[in-house]
Coordinates of C-alpha atoms in Angstrom, one line a residue:
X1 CA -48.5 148.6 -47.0
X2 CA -47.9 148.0 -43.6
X3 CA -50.7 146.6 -40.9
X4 CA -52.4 150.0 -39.7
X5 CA -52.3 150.4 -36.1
X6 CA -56.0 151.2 -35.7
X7 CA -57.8 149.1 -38.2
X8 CA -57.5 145.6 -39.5
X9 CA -55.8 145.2 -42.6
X10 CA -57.2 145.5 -46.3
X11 CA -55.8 145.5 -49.8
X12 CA -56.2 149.3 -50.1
X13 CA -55.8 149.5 -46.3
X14 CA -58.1 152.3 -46.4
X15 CA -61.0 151.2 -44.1
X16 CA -64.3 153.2 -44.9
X17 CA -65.5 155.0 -41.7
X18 CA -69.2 155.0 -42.8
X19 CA -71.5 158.5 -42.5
X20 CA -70.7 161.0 -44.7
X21 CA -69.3 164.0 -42.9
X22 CA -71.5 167.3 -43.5
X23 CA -70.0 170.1 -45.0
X24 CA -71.1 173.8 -45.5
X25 CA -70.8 175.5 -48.3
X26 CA -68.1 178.0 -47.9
X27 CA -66.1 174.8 -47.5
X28 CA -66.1 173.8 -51.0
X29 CA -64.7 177.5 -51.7
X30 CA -61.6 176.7 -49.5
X31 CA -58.2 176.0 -50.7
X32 CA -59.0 176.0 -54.5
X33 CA -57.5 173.1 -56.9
X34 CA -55.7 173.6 -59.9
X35 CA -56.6 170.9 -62.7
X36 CA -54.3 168.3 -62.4
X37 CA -52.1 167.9 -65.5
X38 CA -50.6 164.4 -67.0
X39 CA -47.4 164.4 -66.7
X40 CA -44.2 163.5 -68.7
X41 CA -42.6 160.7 -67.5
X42 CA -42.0 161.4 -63.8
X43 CA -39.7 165.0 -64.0
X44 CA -41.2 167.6 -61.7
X45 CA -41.1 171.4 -63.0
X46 CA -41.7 174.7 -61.8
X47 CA -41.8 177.7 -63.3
X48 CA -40.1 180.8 -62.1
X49 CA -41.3 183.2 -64.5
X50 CA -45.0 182.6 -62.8
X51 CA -44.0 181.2 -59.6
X52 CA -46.2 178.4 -60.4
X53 CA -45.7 175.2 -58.5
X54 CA -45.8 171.3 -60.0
X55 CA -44.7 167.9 -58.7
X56 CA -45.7 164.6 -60.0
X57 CA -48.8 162.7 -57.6
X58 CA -46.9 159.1 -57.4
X59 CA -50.9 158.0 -56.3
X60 CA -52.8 159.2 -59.4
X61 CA -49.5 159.1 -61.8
X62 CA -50.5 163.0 -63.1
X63 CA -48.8 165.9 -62.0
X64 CA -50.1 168.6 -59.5
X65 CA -50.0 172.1 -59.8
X66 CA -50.9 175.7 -58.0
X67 CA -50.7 179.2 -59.0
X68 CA -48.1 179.8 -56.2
X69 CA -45.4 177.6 -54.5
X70 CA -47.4 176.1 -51.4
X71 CA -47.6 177.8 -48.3
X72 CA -50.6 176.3 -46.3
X73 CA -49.1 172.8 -46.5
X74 CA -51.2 169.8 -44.7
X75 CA -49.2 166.4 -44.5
X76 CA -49.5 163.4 -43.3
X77 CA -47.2 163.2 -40.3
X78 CA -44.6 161.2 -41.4
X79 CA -44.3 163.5 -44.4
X80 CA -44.4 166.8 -42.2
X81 CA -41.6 165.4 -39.9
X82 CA -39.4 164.6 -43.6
X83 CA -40.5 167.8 -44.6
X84 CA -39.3 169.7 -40.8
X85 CA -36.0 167.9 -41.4
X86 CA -35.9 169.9 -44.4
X87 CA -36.8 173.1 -42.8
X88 CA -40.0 172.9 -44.4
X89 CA -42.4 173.7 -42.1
X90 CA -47.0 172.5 -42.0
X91 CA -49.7 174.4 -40.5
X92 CA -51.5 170.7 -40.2
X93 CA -50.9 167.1 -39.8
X94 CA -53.3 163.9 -40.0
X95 CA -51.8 160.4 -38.4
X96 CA -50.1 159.4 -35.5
X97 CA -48.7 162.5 -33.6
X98 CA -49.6 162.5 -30.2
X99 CA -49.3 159.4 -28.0
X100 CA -52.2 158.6 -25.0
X101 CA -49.5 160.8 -22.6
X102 CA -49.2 163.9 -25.0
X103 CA -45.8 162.8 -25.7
X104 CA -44.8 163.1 -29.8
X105 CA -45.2 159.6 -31.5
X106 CA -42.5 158.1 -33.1
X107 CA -43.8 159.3 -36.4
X108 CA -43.4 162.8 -35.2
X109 CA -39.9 162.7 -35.7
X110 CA -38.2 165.7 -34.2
X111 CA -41.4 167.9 -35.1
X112 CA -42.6 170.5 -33.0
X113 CA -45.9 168.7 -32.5
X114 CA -47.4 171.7 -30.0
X115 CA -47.3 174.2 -33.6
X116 CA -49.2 172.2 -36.0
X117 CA -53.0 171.4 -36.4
X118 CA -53.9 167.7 -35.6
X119 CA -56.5 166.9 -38.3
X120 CA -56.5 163.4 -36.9
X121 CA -53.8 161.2 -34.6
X122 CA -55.5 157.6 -35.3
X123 CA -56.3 155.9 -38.7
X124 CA -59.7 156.8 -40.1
X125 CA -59.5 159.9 -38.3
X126 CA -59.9 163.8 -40.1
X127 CA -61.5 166.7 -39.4
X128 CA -62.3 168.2 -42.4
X129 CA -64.3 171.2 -41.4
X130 CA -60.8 172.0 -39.5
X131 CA -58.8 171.3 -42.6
X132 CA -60.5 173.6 -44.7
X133 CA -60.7 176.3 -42.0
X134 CA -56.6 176.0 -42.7
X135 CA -57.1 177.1 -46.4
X136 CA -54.7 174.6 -47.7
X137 CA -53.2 175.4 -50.6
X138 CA -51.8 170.7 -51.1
X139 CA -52.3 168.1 -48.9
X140 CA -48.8 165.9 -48.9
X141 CA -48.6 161.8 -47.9
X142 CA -47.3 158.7 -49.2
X143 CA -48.8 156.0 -51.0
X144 CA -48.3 152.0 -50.6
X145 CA -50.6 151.3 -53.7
X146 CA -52.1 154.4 -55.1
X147 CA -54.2 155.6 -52.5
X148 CA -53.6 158.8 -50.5
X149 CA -52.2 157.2 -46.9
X150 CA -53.9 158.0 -43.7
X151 CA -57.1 159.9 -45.9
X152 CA -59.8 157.9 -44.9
X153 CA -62.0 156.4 -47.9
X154 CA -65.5 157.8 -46.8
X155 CA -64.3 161.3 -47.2
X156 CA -61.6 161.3 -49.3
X157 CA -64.1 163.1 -51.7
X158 CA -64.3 166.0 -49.7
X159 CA -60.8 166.2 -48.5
X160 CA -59.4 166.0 -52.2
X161 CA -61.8 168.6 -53.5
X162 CA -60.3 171.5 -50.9
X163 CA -56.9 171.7 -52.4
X164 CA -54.3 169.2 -54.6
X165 CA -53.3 166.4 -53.3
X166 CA -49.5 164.7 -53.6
X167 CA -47.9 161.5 -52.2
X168 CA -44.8 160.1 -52.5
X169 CA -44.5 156.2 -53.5
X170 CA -43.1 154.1 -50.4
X171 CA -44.8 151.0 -51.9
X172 CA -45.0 149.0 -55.5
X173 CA -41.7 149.0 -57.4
X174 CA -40.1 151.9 -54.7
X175 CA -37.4 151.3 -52.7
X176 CA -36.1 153.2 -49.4
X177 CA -32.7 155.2 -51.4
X178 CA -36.1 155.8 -54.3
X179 CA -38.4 157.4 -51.6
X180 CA -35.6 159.5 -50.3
X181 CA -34.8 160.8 -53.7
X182 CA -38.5 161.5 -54.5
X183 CA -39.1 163.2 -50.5
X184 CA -35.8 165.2 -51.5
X185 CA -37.2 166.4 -54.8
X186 CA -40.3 167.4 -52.8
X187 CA -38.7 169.4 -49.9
X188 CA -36.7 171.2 -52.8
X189 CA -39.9 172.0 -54.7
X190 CA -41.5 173.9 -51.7
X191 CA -37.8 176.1 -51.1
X192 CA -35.8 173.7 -49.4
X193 CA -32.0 174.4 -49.7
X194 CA -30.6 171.3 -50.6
X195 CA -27.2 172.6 -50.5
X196 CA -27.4 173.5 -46.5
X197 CA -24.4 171.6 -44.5
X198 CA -27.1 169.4 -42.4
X199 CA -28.7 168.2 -45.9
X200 CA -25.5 167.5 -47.2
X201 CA -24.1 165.6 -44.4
X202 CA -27.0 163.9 -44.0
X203 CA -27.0 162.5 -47.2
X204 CA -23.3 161.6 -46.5
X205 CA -24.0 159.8 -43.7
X206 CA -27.0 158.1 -45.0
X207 CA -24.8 156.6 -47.8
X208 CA -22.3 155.7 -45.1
X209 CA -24.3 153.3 -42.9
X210 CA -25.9 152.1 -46.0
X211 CA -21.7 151.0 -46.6
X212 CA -22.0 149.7 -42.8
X213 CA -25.2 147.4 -43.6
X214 CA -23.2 146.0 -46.7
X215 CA -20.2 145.1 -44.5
X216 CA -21.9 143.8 -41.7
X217 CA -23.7 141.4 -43.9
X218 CA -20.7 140.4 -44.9
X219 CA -18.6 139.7 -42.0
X220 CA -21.1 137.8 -40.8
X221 CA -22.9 135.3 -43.5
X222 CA -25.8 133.6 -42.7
X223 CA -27.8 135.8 -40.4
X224 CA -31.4 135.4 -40.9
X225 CA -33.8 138.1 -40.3
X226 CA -37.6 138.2 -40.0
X227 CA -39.8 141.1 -39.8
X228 CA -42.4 140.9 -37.6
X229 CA -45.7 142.9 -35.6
X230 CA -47.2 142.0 -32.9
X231 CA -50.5 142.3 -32.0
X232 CA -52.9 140.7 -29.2
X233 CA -54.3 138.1 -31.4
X234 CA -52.2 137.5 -34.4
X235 CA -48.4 138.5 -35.2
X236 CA -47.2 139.6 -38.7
X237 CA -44.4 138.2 -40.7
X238 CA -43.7 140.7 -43.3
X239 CA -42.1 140.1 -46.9
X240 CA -39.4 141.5 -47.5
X241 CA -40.6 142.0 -51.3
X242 CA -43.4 144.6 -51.3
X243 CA -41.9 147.5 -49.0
X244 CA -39.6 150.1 -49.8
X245 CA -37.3 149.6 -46.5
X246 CA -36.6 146.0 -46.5
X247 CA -36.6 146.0 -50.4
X248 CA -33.6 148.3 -49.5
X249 CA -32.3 146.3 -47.1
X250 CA -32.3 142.8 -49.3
X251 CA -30.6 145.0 -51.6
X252 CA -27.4 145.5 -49.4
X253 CA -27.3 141.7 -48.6
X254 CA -29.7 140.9 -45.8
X255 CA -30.8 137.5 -45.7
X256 CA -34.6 137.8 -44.8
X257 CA -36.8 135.2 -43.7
X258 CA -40.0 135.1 -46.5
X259 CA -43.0 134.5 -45.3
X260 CA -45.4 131.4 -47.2
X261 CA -48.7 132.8 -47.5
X262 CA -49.3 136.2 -47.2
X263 CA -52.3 137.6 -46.5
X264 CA -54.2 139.5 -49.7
X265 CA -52.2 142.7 -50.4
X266 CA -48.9 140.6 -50.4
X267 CA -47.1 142.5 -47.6
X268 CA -47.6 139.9 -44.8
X269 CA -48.8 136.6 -43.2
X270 CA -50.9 136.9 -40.1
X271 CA -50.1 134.3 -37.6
X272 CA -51.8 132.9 -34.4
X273 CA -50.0 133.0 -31.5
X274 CA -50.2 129.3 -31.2
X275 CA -48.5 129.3 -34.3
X276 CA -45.8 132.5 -34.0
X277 CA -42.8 130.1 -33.6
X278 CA -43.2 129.1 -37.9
X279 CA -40.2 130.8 -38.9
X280 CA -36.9 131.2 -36.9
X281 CA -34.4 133.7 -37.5
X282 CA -31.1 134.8 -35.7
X283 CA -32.5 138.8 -35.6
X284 CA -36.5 140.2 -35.3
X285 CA -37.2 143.5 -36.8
X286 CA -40.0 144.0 -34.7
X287 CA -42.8 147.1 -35.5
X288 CA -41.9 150.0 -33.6
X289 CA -45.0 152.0 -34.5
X290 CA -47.8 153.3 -31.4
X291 CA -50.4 150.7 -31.0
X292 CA -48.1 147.6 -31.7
X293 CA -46.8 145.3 -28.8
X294 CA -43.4 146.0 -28.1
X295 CA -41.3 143.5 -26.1
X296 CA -42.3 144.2 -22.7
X297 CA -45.7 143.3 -23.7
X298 CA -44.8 140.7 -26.0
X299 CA -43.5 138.6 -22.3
X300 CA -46.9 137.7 -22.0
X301 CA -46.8 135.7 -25.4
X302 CA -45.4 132.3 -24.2
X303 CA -44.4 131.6 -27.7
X304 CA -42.7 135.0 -28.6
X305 CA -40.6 134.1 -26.0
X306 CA -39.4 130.5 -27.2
X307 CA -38.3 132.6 -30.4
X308 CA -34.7 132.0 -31.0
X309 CA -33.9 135.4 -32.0
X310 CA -35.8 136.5 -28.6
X311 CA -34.3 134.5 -26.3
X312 CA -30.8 135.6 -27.4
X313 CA -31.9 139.1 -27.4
X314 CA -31.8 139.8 -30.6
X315 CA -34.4 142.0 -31.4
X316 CA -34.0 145.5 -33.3
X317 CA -36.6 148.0 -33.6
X318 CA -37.9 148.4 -37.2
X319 CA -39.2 151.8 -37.9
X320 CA -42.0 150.2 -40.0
X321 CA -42.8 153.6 -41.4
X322 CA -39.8 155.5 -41.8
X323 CA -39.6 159.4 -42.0
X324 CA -38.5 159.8 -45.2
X325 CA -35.5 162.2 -44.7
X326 CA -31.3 161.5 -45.3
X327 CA -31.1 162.2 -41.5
X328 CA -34.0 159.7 -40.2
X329 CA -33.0 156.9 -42.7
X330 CA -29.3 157.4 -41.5
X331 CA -30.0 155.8 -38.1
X332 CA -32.6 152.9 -39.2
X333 CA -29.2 151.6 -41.5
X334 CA -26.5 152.4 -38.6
X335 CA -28.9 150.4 -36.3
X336 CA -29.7 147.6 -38.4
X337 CA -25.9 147.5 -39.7
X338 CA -25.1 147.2 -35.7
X339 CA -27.9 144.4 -35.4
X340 CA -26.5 142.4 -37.7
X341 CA -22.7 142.9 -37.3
X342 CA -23.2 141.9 -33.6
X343 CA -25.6 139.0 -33.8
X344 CA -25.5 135.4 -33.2
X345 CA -26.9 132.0 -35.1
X346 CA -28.6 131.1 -33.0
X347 CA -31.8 130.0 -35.9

């Protein structure tokens, strides 16, 4: 997964936040769970006779279920903002939402950010008496490597006993055109029309820039790309092996710069800034996520600017966590097809 924004980095990149948080009783009666169900294989079912809902957990590889399709819907923001795209709409949200000027974080997406409850807008962060006060009927997020993203580890217990819980792979063997097919089956399970014109054209256009990236790569050979986050101390290379995006990406011909030695978890290797200059490429996909020095900032970093691809200003926003809808992905491609078409060896 990719280097949280609030917490250093760990194989599970869940960071325990230490004190148990106390809990009433009349909590435990919220939001009741179904038992979870092993599944067949990976198809998700519902049954209309009963109204029942299902969908297969990528996290715990069993499949979900409630008495009713899911109205009371928490997600992790990310997922809400696929889920909005959808027309899907959450009564709560736990991640980034709300930047330090009350403006929507880039995770947000086009969410309405002033009509949903925020359970907790930094890693490690959830309220759970105020989730269960929500009566949730599933709790929705992705999952890098089978853990529940954004839930924090010292009270996941709690949180997962108030109501089923769901995620979506974006890590492991998944790939970005995978997690848009899984988000997709998702949205449909909770009532979204995936016939409606914006869905469709969407999709169309999604598969169109994905076309772009493919010619772009093309016309112009030999472009090398390297993923990168900065931080104050310590910049990130990223590999473009272990996450769904660039996976993607290196599937439509982008030659990536791989990292050496990555740090345990496989996704990255941390840097000093004395030593951010190892790799040179033509084009930086640099972290675009709240909490992650962006190039104004990045000036400061006297070896950030000696970067070939940053003195020729070539340097592309990478939505490190994308919002998993046809619409969202759409742009990242037409961007990055643009990056590439338009860039210079300069490496």
């Amino acid at each position: 997964m990719p280097k949280s924004r609030t917490s250093p980095f760990t194989r599970r990149g869940i960071i325990a936040a230490g004190g148990a948080l106390g809990l009433v009783a009349a909590l435990a009666a919220c939001g009741g769970t179904d038992s979870a169900k092993k599944g067949d294989g990976g198809s998700d079912k519902s049954s209309a006779a009963s109204g029942a809902w299902t969908f297969m957990d990528d996290a715990s590889k069993k499949e979900v279920s409630t008495k009713s399709k899911p109205k009371n819907i928490v997600a992790f923001t990310g997922t809400a903002a696929a889920l909005y795209d959808y027309g899907i709409p959450v009564k709560g949200v736990f991640g980034p939402t709300k930047t330090a000027d009350g403006k929507p974080d880039v995770q947000a997406g086009s969410m309405d950010i002033s009509k949903v409850e925020i359970l907790g807008n930094v890693y490690d962060e959830f309220n759970v008496e105020k989730y269960a006060a929500l009566q949730p009927d599933v709790l929705l997020t992705n999952t890098w490597d089978g853990s529940y993203w954004y839930v924090p580890e010292a009270s996941k217990d709690k949180i997962l006993k108030l109501a089923p819980a769901a995620a979506v792979s974006v890590g492991g063997d998944a790939t970005l055109d995978k997690a848009l097919e899984r988000t997709a089956e998702l949205a449909k399970s909770l009532g979204a029309d995936m016939n409606a014109k914006n869905t469709v054209d969407s999709k169309a256009r999604f598969e169109a820039a994905a076309a772009k990236v493919r010619e772009a790569t093309k016309a112009n050979p030999g472009i090398k790309v390297l993923a990168g986050s900065g931080s104050a101390d310590l910049f990130y290379a990223s590999t473009p092996d272990t996450s769904a995006d660039l996976k993607y990406f290196k599937s439509l011909g982008v030659e990536f710069v791989t990292p050496e030695k990555l740090d345990e978890g496989g996704f990255f290797e941390s840097l000093s800034w004395e030593n951010a200059g190892k790799y040179k490429a033509d084009v930086v996909l640099l972290d675009n996520r709240t909490g992650t020095l962006q190039p104004e900032e990045l000036k400061a970093k006297a070896t950030w600017a000696e970067l070939p691809a940053v003195k020729a200003g070539q340097i592309t926003p990478r939505v490190t966590e994308p919002i998993y809808s046809y619409a969202k992905c759409a742009q990242i491609l037409e961007d990055l097809a643009k990056s590439i078409q338009n860039a210079k060896k300069v490496s």
